[in-house]
Coordinates of C-alpha atoms in Angstrom, one line a residue:
Chain A
M1 CA 90.0 103.8 104.0
L2 CA 89.6 100.8 106.3
L3 CA 88.0 97.6 105.0
E4 CA 85.3 97.1 107.7
P5 CA 83.9 94.9 109.0
T6 CA 86.8 92.5 109.1
P7 CA 86.0 88.8 108.6
I8 CA 85.5 86.4 111.5
Q9 CA 87.0 83.0 110.7
Y10 CA 86.5 79.6 112.3
L11 CA 89.8 78.0 113.3
G12 CA 88.7 74.7 114.7
K13 CA 88.8 73.3 118.2
L14 CA 91.2 74.3 121.0
P15 CA 92.9 71.5 123.0
G16 CA 90.1 71.8 125.7
G17 CA 87.5 71.2 123.0
Q18 CA 86.3 74.8 122.7
D19 CA 85.4 76.2 119.3
I20 CA 87.8 79.0 118.4
F21 CA 87.1 81.9 116.0
M22 CA 89.4 84.7 115.0
K23 CA 88.5 88.2 114.1
R24 CA 90.9 89.2 111.3
D25 CA 91.6 92.8 112.2
D26 CA 95.0 92.2 110.6
L27 CA 93.0 92.4 107.3
L28 CA 91.8 96.0 107.6
G29 CA 93.7 96.7 104.5
F30 CA 95.7 99.8 105.5
S31 CA 99.3 99.5 106.7
F32 CA 99.0 95.7 107.6
G33 CA 95.8 96.3 109.6
G34 CA 95.6 95.8 113.3
N35 CA 94.0 97.6 116.2
K36 CA 96.3 100.6 115.8
C37 CA 94.8 101.2 112.4
R38 CA 91.3 101.6 113.9
L39 CA 92.8 103.7 116.7
A40 CA 94.8 105.9 114.4
A41 CA 91.7 106.5 112.3
A42 CA 89.7 107.5 115.4
F43 CA 92.4 109.9 116.6
L44 CA 92.6 111.5 113.2
E45 CA 88.9 112.0 113.2
D46 CA 89.0 113.5 116.7
M47 CA 91.9 115.8 115.6
E48 CA 89.9 117.1 112.7
E49 CA 86.9 117.7 114.8
K50 CA 89.0 119.7 117.2
G51 CA 90.5 121.7 114.3
K52 CA 94.1 120.8 115.2
D53 CA 96.8 120.7 112.5
F54 CA 99.8 118.7 113.7
M55 CA 99.7 115.1 115.0
V56 CA 102.0 114.0 117.9
S57 CA 102.2 110.3 118.8
Y58 CA 104.1 108.3 121.3
G59 CA 105.3 104.7 121.5
S60 CA 108.2 102.3 121.8
P61 CA 110.7 101.8 119.0
A62 CA 108.7 98.7 117.9
S63 CA 105.4 100.7 118.2
N64 CA 102.7 99.7 115.7
L65 CA 100.8 102.8 116.8
N66 CA 103.6 105.2 115.8
R67 CA 104.0 103.5 112.4
T68 CA 100.3 103.4 111.7
V69 CA 99.7 107.0 112.8
A70 CA 102.7 108.2 110.8
G71 CA 101.4 106.3 107.7
M72 CA 97.8 107.6 108.1
C73 CA 99.0 111.2 108.5
K74 CA 101.3 110.8 105.5
S75 CA 98.3 109.6 103.4
R76 CA 96.3 112.6 104.4
G77 CA 99.1 115.2 104.2
I78 CA 99.0 115.9 108.0
P79 CA 102.4 116.7 109.6
C80 CA 103.3 114.3 112.3
L81 CA 105.9 113.9 115.0
L82 CA 106.7 110.6 116.9
I83 CA 108.0 110.5 120.4
V84 CA 110.0 107.3 120.6
A85 CA 110.6 106.1 124.2
G86 CA 112.7 103.2 125.2
E87 CA 115.2 102.0 127.7
D88 CA 118.9 102.1 126.8
G89 CA 119.8 99.5 124.3
D90 CA 116.2 99.5 123.1
Q91 CA 117.0 101.4 120.0
E92 CA 117.3 98.5 117.6
L93 CA 116.0 98.9 114.1
T94 CA 112.6 97.4 113.7
F95 CA 110.5 97.4 110.6
N96 CA 108.0 99.6 112.3
R97 CA 110.7 102.2 113.0
Q98 CA 112.1 101.9 109.5
M99 CA 108.7 102.5 108.0
A100 CA 107.8 105.3 110.3
A101 CA 111.0 107.0 109.2
A102 CA 110.2 106.4 105.6
F103 CA 106.9 108.3 106.1
G104 CA 109.0 111.3 106.9
A105 CA 107.6 111.8 110.4
E106 CA 109.8 113.8 112.7
Q107 CA 111.1 111.7 115.5
V108 CA 112.2 112.6 119.0
E109 CA 113.7 110.1 121.3
C110 CA 113.3 110.1 125.1
S111 CA 113.7 107.8 128.1
K112 CA 110.5 106.3 129.6
S113 CA 110.9 108.4 132.7
R114 CA 110.8 111.7 130.8
V115 CA 107.7 111.2 128.7
A116 CA 105.5 113.9 130.1
E117 CA 108.3 116.4 130.1
T118 CA 109.2 115.6 126.5
V119 CA 105.6 115.7 125.4
G120 CA 105.3 119.2 127.0
Q121 CA 108.5 120.4 125.3
V122 CA 107.5 119.1 121.9
L123 CA 104.0 120.6 122.1
E124 CA 105.5 124.0 123.1
E125 CA 108.0 123.9 120.3
L126 CA 105.4 123.1 117.8
R127 CA 103.2 126.0 119.0
G128 CA 106.3 128.1 118.6
R129 CA 106.5 127.0 115.0
G130 CA 102.9 128.2 114.5
Y131 CA 101.1 124.9 114.8
D132 CA 98.1 123.9 116.9
P133 CA 99.3 120.4 117.8
Y134 CA 97.2 117.3 118.8
Y135 CA 98.8 114.9 121.2
L136 CA 96.8 111.7 120.7
Y137 CA 96.8 110.7 124.3
G138 CA 95.4 114.1 125.4
S139 CA 97.4 115.9 128.0
R140 CA 101.2 115.6 128.5
Y141 CA 100.3 113.1 131.2
G142 CA 98.5 110.9 128.7
T143 CA 94.9 111.5 129.7
G144 CA 92.0 113.3 128.1
N145 CA 91.4 111.6 124.7
E146 CA 89.8 108.4 126.1
A147 CA 86.5 109.2 124.4
A148 CA 88.1 109.3 121.0
A149 CA 90.0 106.1 121.5
R150 CA 87.0 104.3 122.9
K151 CA 85.1 104.7 119.6
A152 CA 87.6 102.6 117.7
Y153 CA 86.9 99.3 119.5
Q154 CA 83.3 100.1 120.3
K155 CA 82.9 99.9 116.5
A156 CA 84.8 96.6 116.4
Y157 CA 82.6 95.2 119.2
N158 CA 79.5 96.2 117.2
E159 CA 80.8 94.2 114.3
I160 CA 81.3 91.2 116.6
Y161 CA 77.8 91.6 118.0
K162 CA 76.2 91.8 114.6
W163 CA 78.1 88.8 113.4
Q164 CA 76.8 86.8 116.3
N165 CA 73.2 87.8 115.5
E166 CA 73.7 86.9 111.8
S167 CA 75.6 83.7 112.3
R168 CA 73.6 82.6 115.4
I169 CA 76.9 81.7 117.0
K170 CA 77.0 82.8 120.6
L171 CA 80.4 83.7 121.9
T172 CA 81.1 83.3 125.6
H173 CA 84.7 84.9 125.6
I174 CA 86.6 87.5 123.6
F175 CA 90.4 87.4 124.1
H176 CA 92.9 89.8 122.8
A177 CA 96.3 91.3 123.6
S178 CA 95.9 94.2 126.1
G179 CA 98.5 96.9 126.4
T180 CA 97.4 100.5 126.6
G181 CA 93.8 99.5 127.5
M182 CA 92.4 101.3 124.5
T183 CA 91.3 98.1 122.7
Q184 CA 89.9 96.4 125.8
G185 CA 88.2 99.6 127.0
G186 CA 86.6 100.1 123.7
L187 CA 85.3 96.6 123.5
M188 CA 83.8 96.9 127.0
A189 CA 82.1 100.2 126.1
G190 CA 80.7 98.5 123.0
R191 CA 79.4 95.6 125.0
R192 CA 77.8 97.9 127.5
G193 CA 76.1 99.8 124.7
A194 CA 74.8 96.7 123.0
G195 CA 73.9 94.7 126.1
G196 CA 76.3 91.9 125.2
K197 CA 77.2 89.2 127.7
E198 CA 80.6 87.9 126.5
E199 CA 83.5 87.9 128.9
I200 CA 86.1 90.2 127.5
V201 CA 89.6 89.0 128.6
G202 CA 92.6 91.1 128.0
I203 CA 95.9 89.2 128.2
S204 CA 98.5 91.7 129.4
V205 CA 101.5 92.1 127.2
A206 CA 103.3 94.4 129.6
R207 CA 101.5 96.0 132.6
D208 CA 100.6 94.5 135.9
R209 CA 97.0 94.0 136.8
E210 CA 96.6 97.2 138.9
R211 CA 98.0 99.5 136.3
G212 CA 96.4 97.7 133.4
E213 CA 92.9 97.7 135.0
A214 CA 93.1 101.4 135.7
A215 CA 93.9 102.1 132.1
V216 CA 91.2 99.8 130.8
R217 CA 88.7 101.5 133.1
R218 CA 89.6 104.9 131.8
Y219 CA 89.0 103.8 128.2
A220 CA 85.9 101.7 129.0
G221 CA 84.3 104.6 130.9
D222 CA 82.3 104.1 134.1
G223 CA 80.3 100.9 134.5
P224 CA 79.6 98.1 136.8
E225 CA 81.4 95.5 134.8
A226 CA 84.4 93.6 136.2
I227 CA 87.6 94.1 134.2
L228 CA 89.4 90.9 133.2
F229 CA 93.0 92.1 132.7
E230 CA 95.2 89.0 133.1
D231 CA 98.9 89.7 133.9
E232 CA 100.2 86.3 134.6
Y233 CA 101.2 85.5 131.0
R234 CA 103.6 88.3 130.5
C235 CA 106.6 86.1 130.3
G236 CA 108.8 88.5 132.1
G237 CA 107.7 91.7 130.5
Y238 CA 107.1 93.7 127.3
G239 CA 108.7 92.1 124.3
L240 CA 110.0 89.0 126.1
Y241 CA 108.9 85.6 125.0
D242 CA 109.5 81.9 125.6
R243 CA 109.3 78.6 123.7
D244 CA 105.6 78.3 124.4
I245 CA 104.9 81.6 122.6
E246 CA 107.2 80.4 119.8
R247 CA 105.3 77.2 119.6
V248 CA 102.0 79.1 119.3
I249 CA 103.4 81.3 116.5
G250 CA 104.7 78.2 114.7
E251 CA 101.4 76.3 115.1
M252 CA 99.3 79.2 113.9
M253 CA 101.4 79.6 110.8
D254 CA 101.5 75.8 110.2
S255 CA 97.8 75.2 110.7
H256 CA 96.2 78.4 109.3
G257 CA 98.8 80.4 107.5
I258 CA 98.3 83.2 110.0
A259 CA 101.2 85.3 111.3
L260 CA 101.3 86.1 115.0
D261 CA 104.1 88.0 116.7
P262 CA 105.9 87.3 120.0
T263 CA 105.2 90.8 121.5
Y264 CA 101.5 91.0 121.2
T265 CA 99.3 88.5 119.4
G266 CA 101.4 85.4 120.0
K267 CA 101.8 86.2 123.6
A268 CA 98.1 86.8 124.0
Y269 CA 97.1 83.6 122.1
A270 CA 99.4 81.6 124.3
G271 CA 98.0 83.3 127.4
M272 CA 94.5 82.5 126.2
E273 CA 95.3 78.9 125.9
K274 CA 96.6 78.7 129.4
W275 CA 93.7 80.8 130.8
L276 CA 91.2 78.4 129.2
E277 CA 93.2 75.4 130.4
S278 CA 93.1 76.5 134.0
R279 CA 89.7 78.2 134.1
G280 CA 87.8 76.9 131.2
T281 CA 85.0 74.3 131.3
G282 CA 85.5 73.2 127.7
R283 CA 82.0 74.6 126.9
E284 CA 83.3 78.1 125.9
T285 CA 82.9 79.5 122.5
V286 CA 85.9 81.7 122.0
L287 CA 86.8 84.6 119.8
F288 CA 90.4 85.8 119.5
I289 CA 90.9 89.2 118.0
H290 CA 94.0 89.3 115.7
T291 CA 95.1 92.8 116.5
G292 CA 97.7 92.9 113.8
G293 CA 101.3 93.9 114.1
L294 CA 102.5 92.0 111.0
P295 CA 105.9 93.9 110.7
L296 CA 106.8 92.3 114.1
Y297 CA 106.4 88.9 112.6
F298 CA 109.1 89.8 110.1
D299 CA 111.3 91.3 112.8
Y300 CA 110.9 87.9 114.6
L301 CA 112.0 86.0 111.4
N302 CA 115.0 88.4 111.1
K303 CA 116.0 87.6 114.7
K304 CA 115.7 83.9 114.1
R305 CA 118.2 84.1 111.3
N306 CA 121.0 85.7 113.2
P307 CA 121.7 84.2 116.6
A308 CA 120.8 80.6 115.7
V309 CA 121.7 80.0 112.1
Chain B
M1 CA 90.3 78.5 104.2
L2 CA 90.5 81.5 101.8
L3 CA 88.5 84.5 102.6
E4 CA 86.8 85.0 99.3
P5 CA 85.7 87.2 97.6
T6 CA 88.4 89.7 98.3
P7 CA 87.5 93.3 98.5
I8 CA 87.8 95.8 95.6
Q9 CA 88.9 99.2 96.8
Y10 CA 88.8 102.6 95.1
L11 CA 92.2 104.2 95.1
G12 CA 91.4 107.5 93.4
K13 CA 92.6 109.0 90.1
L14 CA 95.7 108.0 88.1
P15 CA 97.8 110.9 86.7
G16 CA 96.0 110.5 83.4
G17 CA 92.6 111.0 85.1
Q18 CA 91.5 107.4 85.1
D19 CA 89.6 105.9 88.1
I20 CA 91.7 103.2 89.6
F21 CA 90.5 100.3 91.7
M22 CA 92.5 97.6 93.4
K23 CA 91.4 94.0 94.0
R24 CA 92.9 93.1 97.3
D25 CA 94.0 89.5 96.7
D26 CA 96.7 90.2 99.2
L27 CA 93.9 89.9 101.8
L28 CA 92.9 86.3 101.2
G29 CA 93.8 85.6 104.8
F30 CA 96.1 82.6 104.3
S31 CA 99.9 83.0 104.2
F32 CA 99.8 86.7 103.4
G33 CA 97.3 86.1 100.5
G34 CA 98.2 86.5 96.9
N35 CA 97.6 84.8 93.6
K36 CA 99.7 81.8 94.7
C37 CA 97.3 81.2 97.5
R38 CA 94.4 80.7 95.0
L39 CA 96.7 78.6 92.8
A40 CA 98.0 76.5 95.6
A41 CA 94.4 75.8 96.7
A42 CA 93.5 74.8 93.2
F43 CA 96.4 72.5 92.8
L44 CA 95.7 70.8 96.2
E45 CA 92.1 70.2 95.1
D46 CA 93.3 68.7 91.8
M47 CA 95.8 66.5 93.6
E48 CA 93.1 65.2 95.9
E49 CA 90.8 64.5 93.0
K50 CA 93.6 62.5 91.3
G51 CA 94.3 60.6 94.5
K52 CA 98.0 61.6 94.7
D53 CA 99.8 61.7 98.1
F54 CA 102.9 63.8 97.7
M55 CA 103.1 67.4 96.5
V56 CA 106.1 68.6 94.4
S57 CA 106.4 72.3 93.6
Y58 CA 109.0 74.3 91.7
G59 CA 110.1 77.9 91.9
S60 CA 112.9 80.4 92.4
P61 CA 114.4 81.0 95.9
A62 CA 112.1 84.0 96.3
S63 CA 109.1 82.0 95.1
N64 CA 105.8 82.9 96.6
L65 CA 104.4 79.7 95.1
N66 CA 106.8 77.4 96.9
R67 CA 106.2 79.2 100.2
T68 CA 102.4 79.1 99.8
V69 CA 102.3 75.5 98.6
A70 CA 104.5 74.4 101.4
G71 CA 102.4 76.2 103.9
M72 CA 99.1 74.9 102.6
C73 CA 100.5 71.3 102.5
K74 CA 101.7 71.7 106.0
S75 CA 98.3 72.9 107.2
R76 CA 96.7 69.7 105.7
G77 CA 99.3 67.2 106.6
I78 CA 100.4 66.5 103.0
P79 CA 104.1 65.8 102.5
C80 CA 105.8 68.3 100.2
L81 CA 109.0 68.8 98.3
L82 CA 110.2 72.1 96.7
I83 CA 112.5 72.2 93.8
V84 CA 114.4 75.5 94.1
A85 CA 116.0 76.7 90.9
G86 CA 118.2 79.7 90.5
E87 CA 121.3 81.0 88.9
D88 CA 124.6 81.0 90.8
G89 CA 124.6 83.7 93.4
D90 CA 120.8 83.5 93.5
Q91 CA 120.7 81.6 96.8
E92 CA 120.3 84.5 99.2
L93 CA 118.0 84.0 102.1
T94 CA 114.6 85.4 101.4
F95 CA 111.7 85.4 103.8
N96 CA 109.8 83.1 101.4
R97 CA 112.7 80.6 101.6
Q98 CA 113.0 80.9 105.3
M99 CA 109.3 80.3 105.8
A100 CA 109.2 77.4 103.3
A101 CA 112.1 75.8 105.3
A102 CA 110.2 76.3 108.6
F103 CA 107.2 74.4 107.1
G104 CA 109.5 71.4 106.9
A105 CA 109.2 70.9 103.2
E106 CA 112.0 68.9 101.6
Q107 CA 114.1 71.2 99.3
V108 CA 116.1 70.2 96.3
E109 CA 118.2 72.8 94.5
C110 CA 118.9 72.8 90.8
S111 CA 120.1 75.1 88.1
K112 CA 117.5 76.5 85.7
S113 CA 118.8 74.5 82.8
R114 CA 118.2 71.2 84.6
V115 CA 114.6 71.6 85.8
A116 CA 113.0 68.8 83.7
E117 CA 115.8 66.4 84.6
T118 CA 115.5 67.3 88.3
V119 CA 111.8 67.0 88.3
G120 CA 112.0 63.5 86.7
Q121 CA 114.6 62.4 89.2
V122 CA 112.6 63.7 92.2
L123 CA 109.4 62.0 91.0
E124 CA 111.2 58.7 90.4
E125 CA 112.8 58.9 93.8
L126 CA 109.5 59.6 95.5
R127 CA 107.9 56.7 93.7
G128 CA 110.8 54.5 95.0
R129 CA 109.9 55.7 98.5
G130 CA 106.3 54.4 98.0
Y131 CA 104.6 57.7 97.2
D132 CA 102.3 58.6 94.3
P133 CA 103.6 62.2 93.7
Y134 CA 101.9 65.1 92.1
Y135 CA 104.0 67.7 90.3
L136 CA 101.9 70.8 90.2
Y137 CA 102.9 71.8 86.7
G138 CA 102.0 68.4 85.3
S139 CA 104.8 66.6 83.4
R140 CA 108.5 67.1 84.0
Y141 CA 108.4 69.5 81.1
G142 CA 105.9 71.7 83.0
T143 CA 102.7 71.0 81.1
G144 CA 99.5 69.1 81.7
N145 CA 97.9 70.8 84.7
E146 CA 96.7 73.9 83.0
A147 CA 93.0 73.1 83.6
A148 CA 93.6 72.9 87.4
A149 CA 95.5 76.2 87.4
R150 CA 92.9 77.9 85.2
K151 CA 90.2 77.5 87.8
A152 CA 91.9 79.7 90.4
Y153 CA 91.7 82.9 88.4
Q154 CA 88.5 82.0 86.6
K155 CA 87.0 82.2 90.1
A156 CA 88.7 85.5 90.8
Y157 CA 87.5 86.9 87.4
N158 CA 84.0 85.8 88.4
E159 CA 84.3 87.8 91.6
I160 CA 85.3 90.9 89.6
Y161 CA 82.4 90.3 87.2
K162 CA 79.9 90.1 90.0
W163 CA 81.3 93.2 91.7
Q164 CA 80.8 95.2 88.5
N165 CA 77.2 94.1 88.3
E166 CA 76.6 94.9 91.9
S167 CA 78.4 98.2 92.0
R168 CA 77.4 99.2 88.4
I169 CA 81.0 100.2 87.8
K170 CA 82.1 99.1 84.4
L171 CA 85.8 98.3 84.2
T172 CA 87.6 98.7 80.9
H173 CA 91.0 97.3 81.9
I174 CA 92.3 94.7 84.3
F175 CA 96.1 95.0 85.0
H176 CA 98.3 92.5 86.9
A177 CA 101.8 91.1 87.2
S178 CA 102.2 88.3 84.7
G179 CA 104.8 85.6 85.2
T180 CA 103.9 82.0 84.7
G181 CA 100.7 82.9 82.8
M182 CA 98.5 81.1 85.2
T183 CA 96.8 84.2 86.6
Q184 CA 96.4 85.9 83.3
G185 CA 95.2 82.7 81.6
G186 CA 92.7 82.1 84.3
L187 CA 91.3 85.6 84.1
M188 CA 90.9 85.3 80.3
A189 CA 89.1 82.0 80.7
G190 CA 86.8 83.6 83.3
R191 CA 86.1 86.5 81.0
R192 CA 85.3 84.1 78.1
G193 CA 83.0 82.2 80.3
A194 CA 81.2 85.2 81.6
G195 CA 81.2 87.2 78.3
G196 CA 83.1 90.0 79.8
K197 CA 84.7 92.8 77.7
E198 CA 87.5 94.2 79.8
E199 CA 91.0 94.3 78.4
I200 CA 93.1 92.0 80.5
V201 CA 96.7 93.3 80.5
G202 CA 99.5 91.3 81.9
I203 CA 102.6 93.2 82.7
S204 CA 105.5 90.8 82.3
V205 CA 107.8 90.5 85.3
A206 CA 110.3 88.3 83.5
R207 CA 109.5 86.6 80.2
D208 CA 109.6 88.1 76.7
R209 CA 106.3 88.5 74.8
E210 CA 106.6 85.4 72.7
R211 CA 107.3 83.0 75.6
G212 CA 104.8 84.8 77.9
E213 CA 102.0 84.7 75.4
A214 CA 102.5 81.0 74.7
A215 CA 102.2 80.3 78.4
V216 CA 99.2 82.5 78.9
R217 CA 97.5 80.8 75.9
R218 CA 98.0 77.4 77.5
Y219 CA 96.4 78.5 80.7
A220 CA 93.7 80.5 79.1
G221 CA 92.7 77.6 76.8
D222 CA 91.8 78.1 73.1
G223 CA 89.8 81.2 72.2
P224 CA 89.8 84.0 69.7
E225 CA 90.9 86.7 72.2
A226 CA 94.1 88.6 71.7
I227 CA 96.6 88.2 74.5
L228 CA 98.0 91.4 76.0
F229 CA 101.3 90.3 77.5
E230 CA 103.4 93.4 77.8
D231 CA 107.1 92.8 78.1
E232 CA 108.5 96.3 77.8
Y233 CA 108.4 97.1 81.5
R234 CA 110.7 94.3 82.7
C235 CA 113.4 96.6 83.8
G236 CA 116.1 94.3 82.7
G237 CA 114.7 91.0 84.0
Y238 CA 113.2 89.1 86.8
G239 CA 113.8 90.7 90.2
L240 CA 115.5 93.8 88.8
Y241 CA 114.0 97.2 89.5
D242 CA 114.7 100.9 89.1
R243 CA 113.9 104.2 90.8
D244 CA 110.6 104.4 89.1
I245 CA 109.5 101.1 90.6
E246 CA 110.8 102.3 94.0
R247 CA 108.8 105.5 93.6
V248 CA 105.6 103.5 92.9
I249 CA 106.2 101.4 96.0
G250 CA 106.8 104.4 98.1
E251 CA 103.8 106.3 96.8
M252 CA 101.5 103.3 97.3
M253 CA 102.5 102.9 100.9
D254 CA 102.4 106.7 101.5
S255 CA 99.0 107.2 99.9
H256 CA 97.1 104.0 100.8
G257 CA 99.1 102.0 103.3
I258 CA 99.4 99.2 100.8
A259 CA 102.7 97.3 100.3
L260 CA 103.9 96.5 96.8
D261 CA 107.1 94.6 96.1
P262 CA 109.8 95.3 93.4
T263 CA 109.7 91.9 91.8
Y264 CA 106.0 91.5 91.0
T265 CA 103.3 94.0 92.1
G266 CA 105.4 97.2 92.2
K267 CA 106.9 96.4 88.8
A268 CA 103.4 95.7 87.4
Y269 CA 101.9 98.8 88.8
A270 CA 104.7 101.0 87.4
G271 CA 104.3 99.2 84.0
M272 CA 100.5 99.9 84.1
E273 CA 101.1 103.6 84.7
K274 CA 103.4 103.7 81.7
W275 CA 101.1 101.7 79.6
L276 CA 98.2 104.0 80.3
E277 CA 100.4 107.0 79.8
S278 CA 101.4 106.0 76.3
R279 CA 98.2 104.1 75.2
G280 CA 95.4 105.4 77.4
T281 CA 92.8 107.9 76.5
G282 CA 92.1 109.0 80.1
R283 CA 88.6 107.5 79.9
E284 CA 89.6 104.1 81.1
T285 CA 88.3 102.6 84.3
V286 CA 91.0 100.5 85.7
L287 CA 91.4 97.6 88.1
F288 CA 94.8 96.5 89.3
I289 CA 94.9 93.1 91.0
H290 CA 97.2 93.0 94.0
T291 CA 98.5 89.6 93.6
G292 CA 100.3 89.5 97.0
G293 CA 103.9 88.6 97.8
L294 CA 104.0 90.5 101.0
P295 CA 107.2 88.8 102.3
L296 CA 109.0 90.3 99.4
Y297 CA 108.2 93.8 100.7
F298 CA 110.0 93.0 103.9
D299 CA 112.9 91.5 101.9
Y300 CA 113.0 94.9 100.1
L301 CA 113.1 96.8 103.4
N302 CA 115.9 94.6 104.6
K303 CA 117.8 95.4 101.4
K304 CA 117.3 99.1 101.9
R305 CA 118.9 98.9 105.3
N306 CA 122.2 97.4 104.3
P307 CA 123.8 98.9 101.2
A308 CA 122.6 102.5 101.7
V309 CA 122.4 103.2 105.4

């Protein structure tokens, strides 16, 4: 179902002189690709192994995970419910939300402060309806399924490791947008398993360092490695962006015909540039993982139409 | 710049029992992929060989070609002008148009009845500004560059041919959306060169059979082969669609997480289904080429929001 391994493409030189490559996880071929595609596939596999029969997911209204999980469940005939959490005024219609609804997934809204409670109620209600539901994060408190999530980016790391061996290109740094910690944790677990030496740098798109590191550690599993979860490029918080992030999005489309979005990949790429500017030596060989989220690029274009034009 | 060859993916069985595969030219990796990506690259190569220094393209307001050419020119620092033709009331803002504008390409509007005249004026004016412009269709009447266009899908055909040899899967039919004739002509030229035997069936998205066949012949070059340019699935004309096309778009997203659009790929896929229903034996092995146009899928989602909801 997923077109793996995804290609790794040379993009040229960064301003500091480093060679930059991009892993095109946006080209996984299912539902616009992206890290959530690999994760959704891993959760569905885990759900099947556990013999569960109803998928419950959770995310923001702009969630790529909810849209991808709903799509993958639809394609396999598995019933699915999405818990959609947001602050007040956060209920705007995004393409992700529109598509999730088109997949026919049930949707339950809740405020961010009532997630555990809502998950508990939803699971209970589904059991009352005769289902044996699977909540993809595990318990109502969002823990327990770390091992399932880990596999997704362990696998992606292994693709990167193999590519290095075949191409004889030695990466020093792997950058990516880091949110829930699943992607970064999986990459770190993969590196540990393979004995890789790259620095894996997560650019936070929302969480502060303490919370982010704790999440990454859960998904990475125990190990002696330092966690590089950088929270200084958040630009004020989840979904917020500035002209520099917009510049990066424009330049990436202009130079390489590749769409980044302001919430995840564009923010992470801009953060990577700044990280390398302040901490790089110029001798790095860098991989950026395009973790997808293409519908958010078109949300961004829609937004650019209205206030400005 | 393009991630070739693109994958060929098994989709399952068609209602008539045929195995159906899809060539994912939407995953070429530049500007959302698509046939226009291969064509734009071929035209830029031709332009460079001819020593020209200014690209002139032509298309409708929803044109994937204009958007892709503008993007590829931008990425290489080549100045570009787009002639945008449409009927009255055809000037709605599409994502393709919005992106083309963001690439900074000059744009000249004209009615469809004045294309040759407008091309002539534009070329003259550019020469007056000191450029040696390249009009990608050739002369102001739109002929002359057939050989350049042909190469793009000759190459894609060769990928398909090689895939058959490697996978030992023998295709009997290759379906795709047929508009200008460039894609179909190139495929036919590729088949002739390789000695392939598949039936190459173009589903017209706009033109009637006579006009379509003439265009395909120009791009295919002389040969004894019949041209299968099917004009009975046009659904009233360019850009028009019905519930059956919408059903196909919904089913493809639901079953495979793959976006089709109502103007090109969705219309062609629906036409292919009908073609096989009425003329197939059930023993065909079918390839559908996903010729891209992803921004049109999001235009379609935007349209679904407004009138109905």
